[in-house]
CSV table of C-alpha atoms in Angstrom, one decimal:
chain,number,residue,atom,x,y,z
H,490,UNK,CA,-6.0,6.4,1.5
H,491,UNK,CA,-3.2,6.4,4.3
H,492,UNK,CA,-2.6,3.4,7.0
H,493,UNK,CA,-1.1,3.8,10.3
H,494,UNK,CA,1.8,1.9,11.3
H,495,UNK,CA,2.4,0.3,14.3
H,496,UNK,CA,5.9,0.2,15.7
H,497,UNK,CA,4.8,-1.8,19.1
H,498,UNK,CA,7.6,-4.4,17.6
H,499,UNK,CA,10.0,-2.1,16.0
H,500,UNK,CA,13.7,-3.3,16.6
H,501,UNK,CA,15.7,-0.4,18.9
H,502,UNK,CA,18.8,1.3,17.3
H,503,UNK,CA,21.3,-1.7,18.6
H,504,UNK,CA,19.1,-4.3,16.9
H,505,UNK,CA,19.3,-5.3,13.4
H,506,UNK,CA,21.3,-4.5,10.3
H,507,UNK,CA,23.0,-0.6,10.7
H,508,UNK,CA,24.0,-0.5,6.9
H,509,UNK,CA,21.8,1.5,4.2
H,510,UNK,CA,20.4,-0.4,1.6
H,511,UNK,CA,20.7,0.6,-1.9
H,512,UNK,CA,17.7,1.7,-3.2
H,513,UNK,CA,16.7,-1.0,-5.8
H,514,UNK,CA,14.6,-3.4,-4.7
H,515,UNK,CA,11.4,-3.4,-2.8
H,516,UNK,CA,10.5,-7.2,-1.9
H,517,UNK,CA,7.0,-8.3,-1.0
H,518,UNK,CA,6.6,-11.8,0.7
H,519,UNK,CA,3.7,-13.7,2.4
H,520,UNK,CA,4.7,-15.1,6.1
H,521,UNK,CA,3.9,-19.2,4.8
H,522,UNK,CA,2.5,-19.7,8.1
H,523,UNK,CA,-1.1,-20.9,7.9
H,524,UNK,CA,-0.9,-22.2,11.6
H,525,UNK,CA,-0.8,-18.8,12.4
H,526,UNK,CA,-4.4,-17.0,10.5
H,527,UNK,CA,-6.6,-16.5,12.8
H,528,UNK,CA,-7.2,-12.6,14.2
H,529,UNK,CA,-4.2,-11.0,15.2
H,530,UNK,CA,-1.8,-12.8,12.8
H,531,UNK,CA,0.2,-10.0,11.7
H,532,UNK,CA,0.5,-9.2,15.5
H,533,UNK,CA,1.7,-13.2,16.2
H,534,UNK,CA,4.1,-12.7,13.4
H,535,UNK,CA,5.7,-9.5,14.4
H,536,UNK,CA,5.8,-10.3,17.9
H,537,UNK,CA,7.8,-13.4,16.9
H,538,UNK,CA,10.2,-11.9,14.6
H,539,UNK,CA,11.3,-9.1,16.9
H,540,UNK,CA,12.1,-11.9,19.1
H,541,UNK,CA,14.1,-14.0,16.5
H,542,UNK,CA,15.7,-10.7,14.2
H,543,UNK,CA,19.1,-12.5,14.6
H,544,UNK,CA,17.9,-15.2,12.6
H,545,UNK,CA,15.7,-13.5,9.9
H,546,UNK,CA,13.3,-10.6,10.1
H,547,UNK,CA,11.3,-7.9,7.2
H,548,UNK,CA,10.8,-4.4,7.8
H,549,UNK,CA,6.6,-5.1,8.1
H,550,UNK,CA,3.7,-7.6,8.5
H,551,UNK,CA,0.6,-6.5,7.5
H,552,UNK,CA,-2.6,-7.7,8.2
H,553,UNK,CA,-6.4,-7.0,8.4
H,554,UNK,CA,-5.8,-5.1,11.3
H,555,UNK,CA,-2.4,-3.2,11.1
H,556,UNK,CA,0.9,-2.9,9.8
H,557,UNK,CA,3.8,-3.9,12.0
H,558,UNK,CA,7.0,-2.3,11.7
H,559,UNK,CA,10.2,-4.6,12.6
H,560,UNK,CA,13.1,-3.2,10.6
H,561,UNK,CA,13.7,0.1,10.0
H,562,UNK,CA,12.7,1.6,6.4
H,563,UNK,CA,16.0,1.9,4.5
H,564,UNK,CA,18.1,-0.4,6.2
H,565,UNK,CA,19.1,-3.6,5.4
H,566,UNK,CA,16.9,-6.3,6.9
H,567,UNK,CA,17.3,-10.5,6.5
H,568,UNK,CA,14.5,-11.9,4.4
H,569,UNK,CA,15.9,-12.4,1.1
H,570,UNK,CA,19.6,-13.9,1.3
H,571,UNK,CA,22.0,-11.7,-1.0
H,572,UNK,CA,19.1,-9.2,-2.3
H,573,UNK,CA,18.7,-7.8,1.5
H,574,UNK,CA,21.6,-5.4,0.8
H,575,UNK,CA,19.7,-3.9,-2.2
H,576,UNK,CA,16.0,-3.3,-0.9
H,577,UNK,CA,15.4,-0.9,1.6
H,578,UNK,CA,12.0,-2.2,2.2
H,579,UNK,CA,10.4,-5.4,2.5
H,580,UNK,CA,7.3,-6.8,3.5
H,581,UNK,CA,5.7,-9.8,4.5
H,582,UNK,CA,1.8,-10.4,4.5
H,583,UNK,CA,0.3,-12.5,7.3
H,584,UNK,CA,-1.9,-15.3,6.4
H,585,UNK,CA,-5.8,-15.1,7.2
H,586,UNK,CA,-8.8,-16.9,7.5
H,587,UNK,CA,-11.4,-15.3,5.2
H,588,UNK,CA,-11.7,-13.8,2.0
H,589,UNK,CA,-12.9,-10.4,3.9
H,590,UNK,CA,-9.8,-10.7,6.0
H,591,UNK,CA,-7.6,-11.2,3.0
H,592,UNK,CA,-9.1,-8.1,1.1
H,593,UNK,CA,-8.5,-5.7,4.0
H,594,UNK,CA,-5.1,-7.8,4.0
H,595,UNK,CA,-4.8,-6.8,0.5
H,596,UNK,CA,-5.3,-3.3,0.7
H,597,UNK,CA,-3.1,-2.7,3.0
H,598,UNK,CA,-0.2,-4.8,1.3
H,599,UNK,CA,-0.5,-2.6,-2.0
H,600,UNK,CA,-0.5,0.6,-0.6
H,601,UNK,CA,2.6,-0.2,1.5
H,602,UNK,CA,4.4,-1.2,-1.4
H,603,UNK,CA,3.4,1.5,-3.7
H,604,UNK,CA,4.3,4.1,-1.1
H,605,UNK,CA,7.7,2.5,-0.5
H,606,UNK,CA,8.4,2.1,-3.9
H,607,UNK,CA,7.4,5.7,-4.3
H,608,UNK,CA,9.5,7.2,-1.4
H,609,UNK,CA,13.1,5.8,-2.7
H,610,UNK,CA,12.2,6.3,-6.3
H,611,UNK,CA,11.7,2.4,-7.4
H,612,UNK,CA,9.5,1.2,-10.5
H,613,UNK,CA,6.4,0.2,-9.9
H,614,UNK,CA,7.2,-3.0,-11.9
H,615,UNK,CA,7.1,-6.5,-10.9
H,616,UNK,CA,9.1,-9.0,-11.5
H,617,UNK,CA,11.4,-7.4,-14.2
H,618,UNK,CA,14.6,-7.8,-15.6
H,619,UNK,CA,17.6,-9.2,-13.7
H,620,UNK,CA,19.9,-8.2,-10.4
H,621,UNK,CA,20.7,-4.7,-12.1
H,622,UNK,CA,17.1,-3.7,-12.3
H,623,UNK,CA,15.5,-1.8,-10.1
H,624,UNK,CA,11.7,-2.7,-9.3
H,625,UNK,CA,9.1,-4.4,-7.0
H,626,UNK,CA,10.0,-8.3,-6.5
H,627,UNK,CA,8.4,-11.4,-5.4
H,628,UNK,CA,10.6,-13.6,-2.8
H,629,UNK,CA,10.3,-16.3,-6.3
H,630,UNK,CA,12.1,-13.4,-8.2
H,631,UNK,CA,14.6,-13.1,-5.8
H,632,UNK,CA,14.9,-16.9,-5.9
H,633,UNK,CA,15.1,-17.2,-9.0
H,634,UNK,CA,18.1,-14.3,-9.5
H,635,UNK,CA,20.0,-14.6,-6.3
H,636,UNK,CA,19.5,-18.1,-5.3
H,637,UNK,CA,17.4,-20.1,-2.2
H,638,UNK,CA,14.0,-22.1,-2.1
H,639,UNK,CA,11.1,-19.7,-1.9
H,640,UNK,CA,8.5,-18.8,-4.2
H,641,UNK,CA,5.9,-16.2,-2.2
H,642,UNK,CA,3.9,-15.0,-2.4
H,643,UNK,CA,1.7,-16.0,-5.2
H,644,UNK,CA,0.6,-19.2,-4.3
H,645,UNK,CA,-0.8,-17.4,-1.3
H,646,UNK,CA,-2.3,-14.5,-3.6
H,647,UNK,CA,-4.3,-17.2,-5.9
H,648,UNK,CA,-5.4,-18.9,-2.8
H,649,UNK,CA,-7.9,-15.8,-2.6
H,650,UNK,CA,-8.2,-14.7,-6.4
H,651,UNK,CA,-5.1,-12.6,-7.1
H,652,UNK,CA,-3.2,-13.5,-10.3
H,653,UNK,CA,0.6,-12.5,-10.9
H,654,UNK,CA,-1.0,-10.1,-13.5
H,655,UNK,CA,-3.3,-9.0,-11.3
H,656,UNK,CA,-1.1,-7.9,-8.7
H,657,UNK,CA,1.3,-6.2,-11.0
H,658,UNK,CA,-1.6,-4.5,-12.3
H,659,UNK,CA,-2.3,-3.3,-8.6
H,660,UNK,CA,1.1,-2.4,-7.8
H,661,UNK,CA,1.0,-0.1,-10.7
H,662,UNK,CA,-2.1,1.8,-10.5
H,663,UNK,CA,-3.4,1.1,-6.8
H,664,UNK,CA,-6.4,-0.1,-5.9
H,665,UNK,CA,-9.0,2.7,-6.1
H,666,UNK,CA,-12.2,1.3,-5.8
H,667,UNK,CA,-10.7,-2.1,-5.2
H,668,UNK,CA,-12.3,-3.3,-8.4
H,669,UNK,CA,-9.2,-6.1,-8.2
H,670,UNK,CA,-10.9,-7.0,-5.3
H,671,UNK,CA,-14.7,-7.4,-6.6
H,672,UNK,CA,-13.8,-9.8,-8.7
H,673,UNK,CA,-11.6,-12.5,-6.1
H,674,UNK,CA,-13.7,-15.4,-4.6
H,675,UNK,CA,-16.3,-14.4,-2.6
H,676,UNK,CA,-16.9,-16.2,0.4
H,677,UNK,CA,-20.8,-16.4,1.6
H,678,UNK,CA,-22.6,-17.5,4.6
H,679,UNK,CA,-23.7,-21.1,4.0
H,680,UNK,CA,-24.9,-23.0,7.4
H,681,UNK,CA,-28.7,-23.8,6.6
H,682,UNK,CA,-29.5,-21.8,10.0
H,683,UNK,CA,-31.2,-18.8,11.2
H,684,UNK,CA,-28.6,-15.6,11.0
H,685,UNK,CA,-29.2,-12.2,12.8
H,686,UNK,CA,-27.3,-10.1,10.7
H,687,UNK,CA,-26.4,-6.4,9.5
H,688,UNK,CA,-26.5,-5.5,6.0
H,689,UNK,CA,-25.2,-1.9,5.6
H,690,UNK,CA,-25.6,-0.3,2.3
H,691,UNK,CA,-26.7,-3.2,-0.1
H,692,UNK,CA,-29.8,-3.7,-2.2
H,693,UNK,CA,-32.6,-6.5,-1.8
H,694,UNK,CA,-34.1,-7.7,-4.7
H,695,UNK,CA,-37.7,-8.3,-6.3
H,696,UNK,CA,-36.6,-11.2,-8.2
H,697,UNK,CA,-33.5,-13.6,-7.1
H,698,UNK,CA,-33.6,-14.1,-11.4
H,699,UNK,CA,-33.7,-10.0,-12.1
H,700,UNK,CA,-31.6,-8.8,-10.1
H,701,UNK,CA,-31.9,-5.6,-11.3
H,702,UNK,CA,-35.2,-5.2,-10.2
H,703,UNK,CA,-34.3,-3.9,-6.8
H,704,UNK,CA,-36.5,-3.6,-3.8
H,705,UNK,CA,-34.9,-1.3,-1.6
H,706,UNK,CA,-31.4,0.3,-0.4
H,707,UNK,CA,-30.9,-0.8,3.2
H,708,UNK,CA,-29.6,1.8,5.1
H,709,UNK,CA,-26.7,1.7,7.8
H,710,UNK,CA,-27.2,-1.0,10.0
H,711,UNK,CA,-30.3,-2.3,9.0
H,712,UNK,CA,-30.4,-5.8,10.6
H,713,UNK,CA,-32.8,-8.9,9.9
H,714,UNK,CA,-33.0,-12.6,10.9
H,715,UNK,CA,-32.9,-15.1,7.1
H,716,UNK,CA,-31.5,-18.4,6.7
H,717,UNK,CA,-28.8,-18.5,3.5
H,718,UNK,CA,-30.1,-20.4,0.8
H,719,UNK,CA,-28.4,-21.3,-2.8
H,720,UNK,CA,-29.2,-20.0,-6.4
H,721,UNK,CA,-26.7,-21.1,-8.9
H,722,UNK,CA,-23.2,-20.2,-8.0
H,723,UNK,CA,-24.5,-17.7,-5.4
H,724,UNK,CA,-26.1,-17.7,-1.5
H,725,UNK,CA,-28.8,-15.3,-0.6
H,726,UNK,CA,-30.6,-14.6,2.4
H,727,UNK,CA,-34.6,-14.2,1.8
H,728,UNK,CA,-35.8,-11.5,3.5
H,729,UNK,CA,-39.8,-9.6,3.7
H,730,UNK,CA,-38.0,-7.2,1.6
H,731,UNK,CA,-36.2,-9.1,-0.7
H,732,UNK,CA,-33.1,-11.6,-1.9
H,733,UNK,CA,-30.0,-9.7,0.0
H,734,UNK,CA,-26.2,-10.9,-0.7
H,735,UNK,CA,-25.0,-13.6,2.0
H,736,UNK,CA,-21.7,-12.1,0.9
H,737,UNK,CA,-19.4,-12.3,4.0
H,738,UNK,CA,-17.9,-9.1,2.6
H,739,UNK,CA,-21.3,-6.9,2.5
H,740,UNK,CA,-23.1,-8.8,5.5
H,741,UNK,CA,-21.7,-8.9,9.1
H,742,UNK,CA,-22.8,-11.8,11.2
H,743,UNK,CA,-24.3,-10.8,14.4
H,744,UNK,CA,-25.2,-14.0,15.6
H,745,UNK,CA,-25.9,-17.5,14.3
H,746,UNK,CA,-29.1,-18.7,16.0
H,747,UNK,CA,-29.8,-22.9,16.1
């Protein structure tokens, strides 16, 4: 899978760095900013940097939504002190306000790393070795080998249930089926209210203690009115047809009715 980029924000050919980076380093950051994670984020963020380059700016922002372009790919940006020179592509990833958000976040985040890394011919490693080696780097890395104070973004990652391992295991084999992904925090539908939601594609079950006793496949769109309820660890809307996921990531809120 392939995302658009969006270069509403791109900086013209008189601003920014003109010198080529080497081709050693691709750096992934997170933006810090959790005044700013509501929708539109990567938008706020980009719109902000193009307005501040001379102070500091990344070649992206990605989001939920889209993936800004500010510098251009292959020239030196100003995001990570004396490693700009040497990465020709750096990223930062907008902060968010729900674990859905953050997955389509995610995805997009990987695969424009991977591709980068790809293009100029960098490992798909993370983290590894010191100044001389080439690779994929976290803003800590670079903190930690060139100097400064930051340490993105993994305290941001494990905020929604991405390990360092984790993520270096993403940077090196993709996503696919975003398996990575199944497995983060799932964030559910909680309020003890009546919900008109869709449910597209997910099973209902018999039993909420069998769930592999399944009811039915809803089809596209199917939409029902359930209150979310707890069992164990897990909330579940009760339906006519069956227990179905209050999973924010398989259900879509239409409306939340008092």
């Amino acid at each position: 899978m392939g995302y658009s980029i969006n270069k509403t924000f791109a900086l013209s050919n008189n601003e920014g760095d003109g010198r080529i980076a080497v081709k050693r380093f691709i750096i992934a950051h997170d933006t810090g900013n959790d005044n700013n994670k509501g929708k539109g984020s990567a938008h706020n963020e980009a719109s902000y940097m193009k307005s501040h380059f001379e102070v500091a700016y990344t070649h992206f922002i990605v989001d939920d939504q889209a993936i800004y372009q500010v510098g251009e790919p292959g020239y030196v940006a100003w995001g990570a002190l004396d490693a700009n020179p040497y990465a020709p592509m750096q990223v930062e990833l907008a902060h968010v306000d729900s674990q859905t958000r953050f997955n389509e976040s995610y995805k997009r985040y990987i695969w424009l790393l991977r591709y980068y890394a790809n293009k100029y011919n960098i490992p798909l490693t993370l983290d590894a070795g010191g100044q001389g080696t080439p690779g994929i780097k976290s803003h800590k890395w670079v903190t930690q080998n060139f100097g400064g104070d930051h340490v993105d973004p993994y305290g941001y990652l494990s905020k929604w249930g991405i390990t360092k391992a984790q993520f270096a295991k993403d940077l090196k084999n993709g996503l696919g089926d975003s398996a990575a992904l199944a497995k983060a925090k799932p964030e559910y539908y909680k309020t003890k209210a009546l919900y008109e939601v869709i449910a597209p594609k997910v099973y209902a079950y018999k039993d909420i203690k069998a769930q592999q006793k399944r009811s039915v496949r809803l089809t596209k769109g199917s939409r029902f009115y359930a209150k979310p309820k707890k069992y164990g660890k897990i909330y579940r809307f009760k339906t006519v047809v069956g227990y179905i996921t209050a999973n924010k990531s398989y259900v879509k809120l239409i409306k939340k009715i008092k």
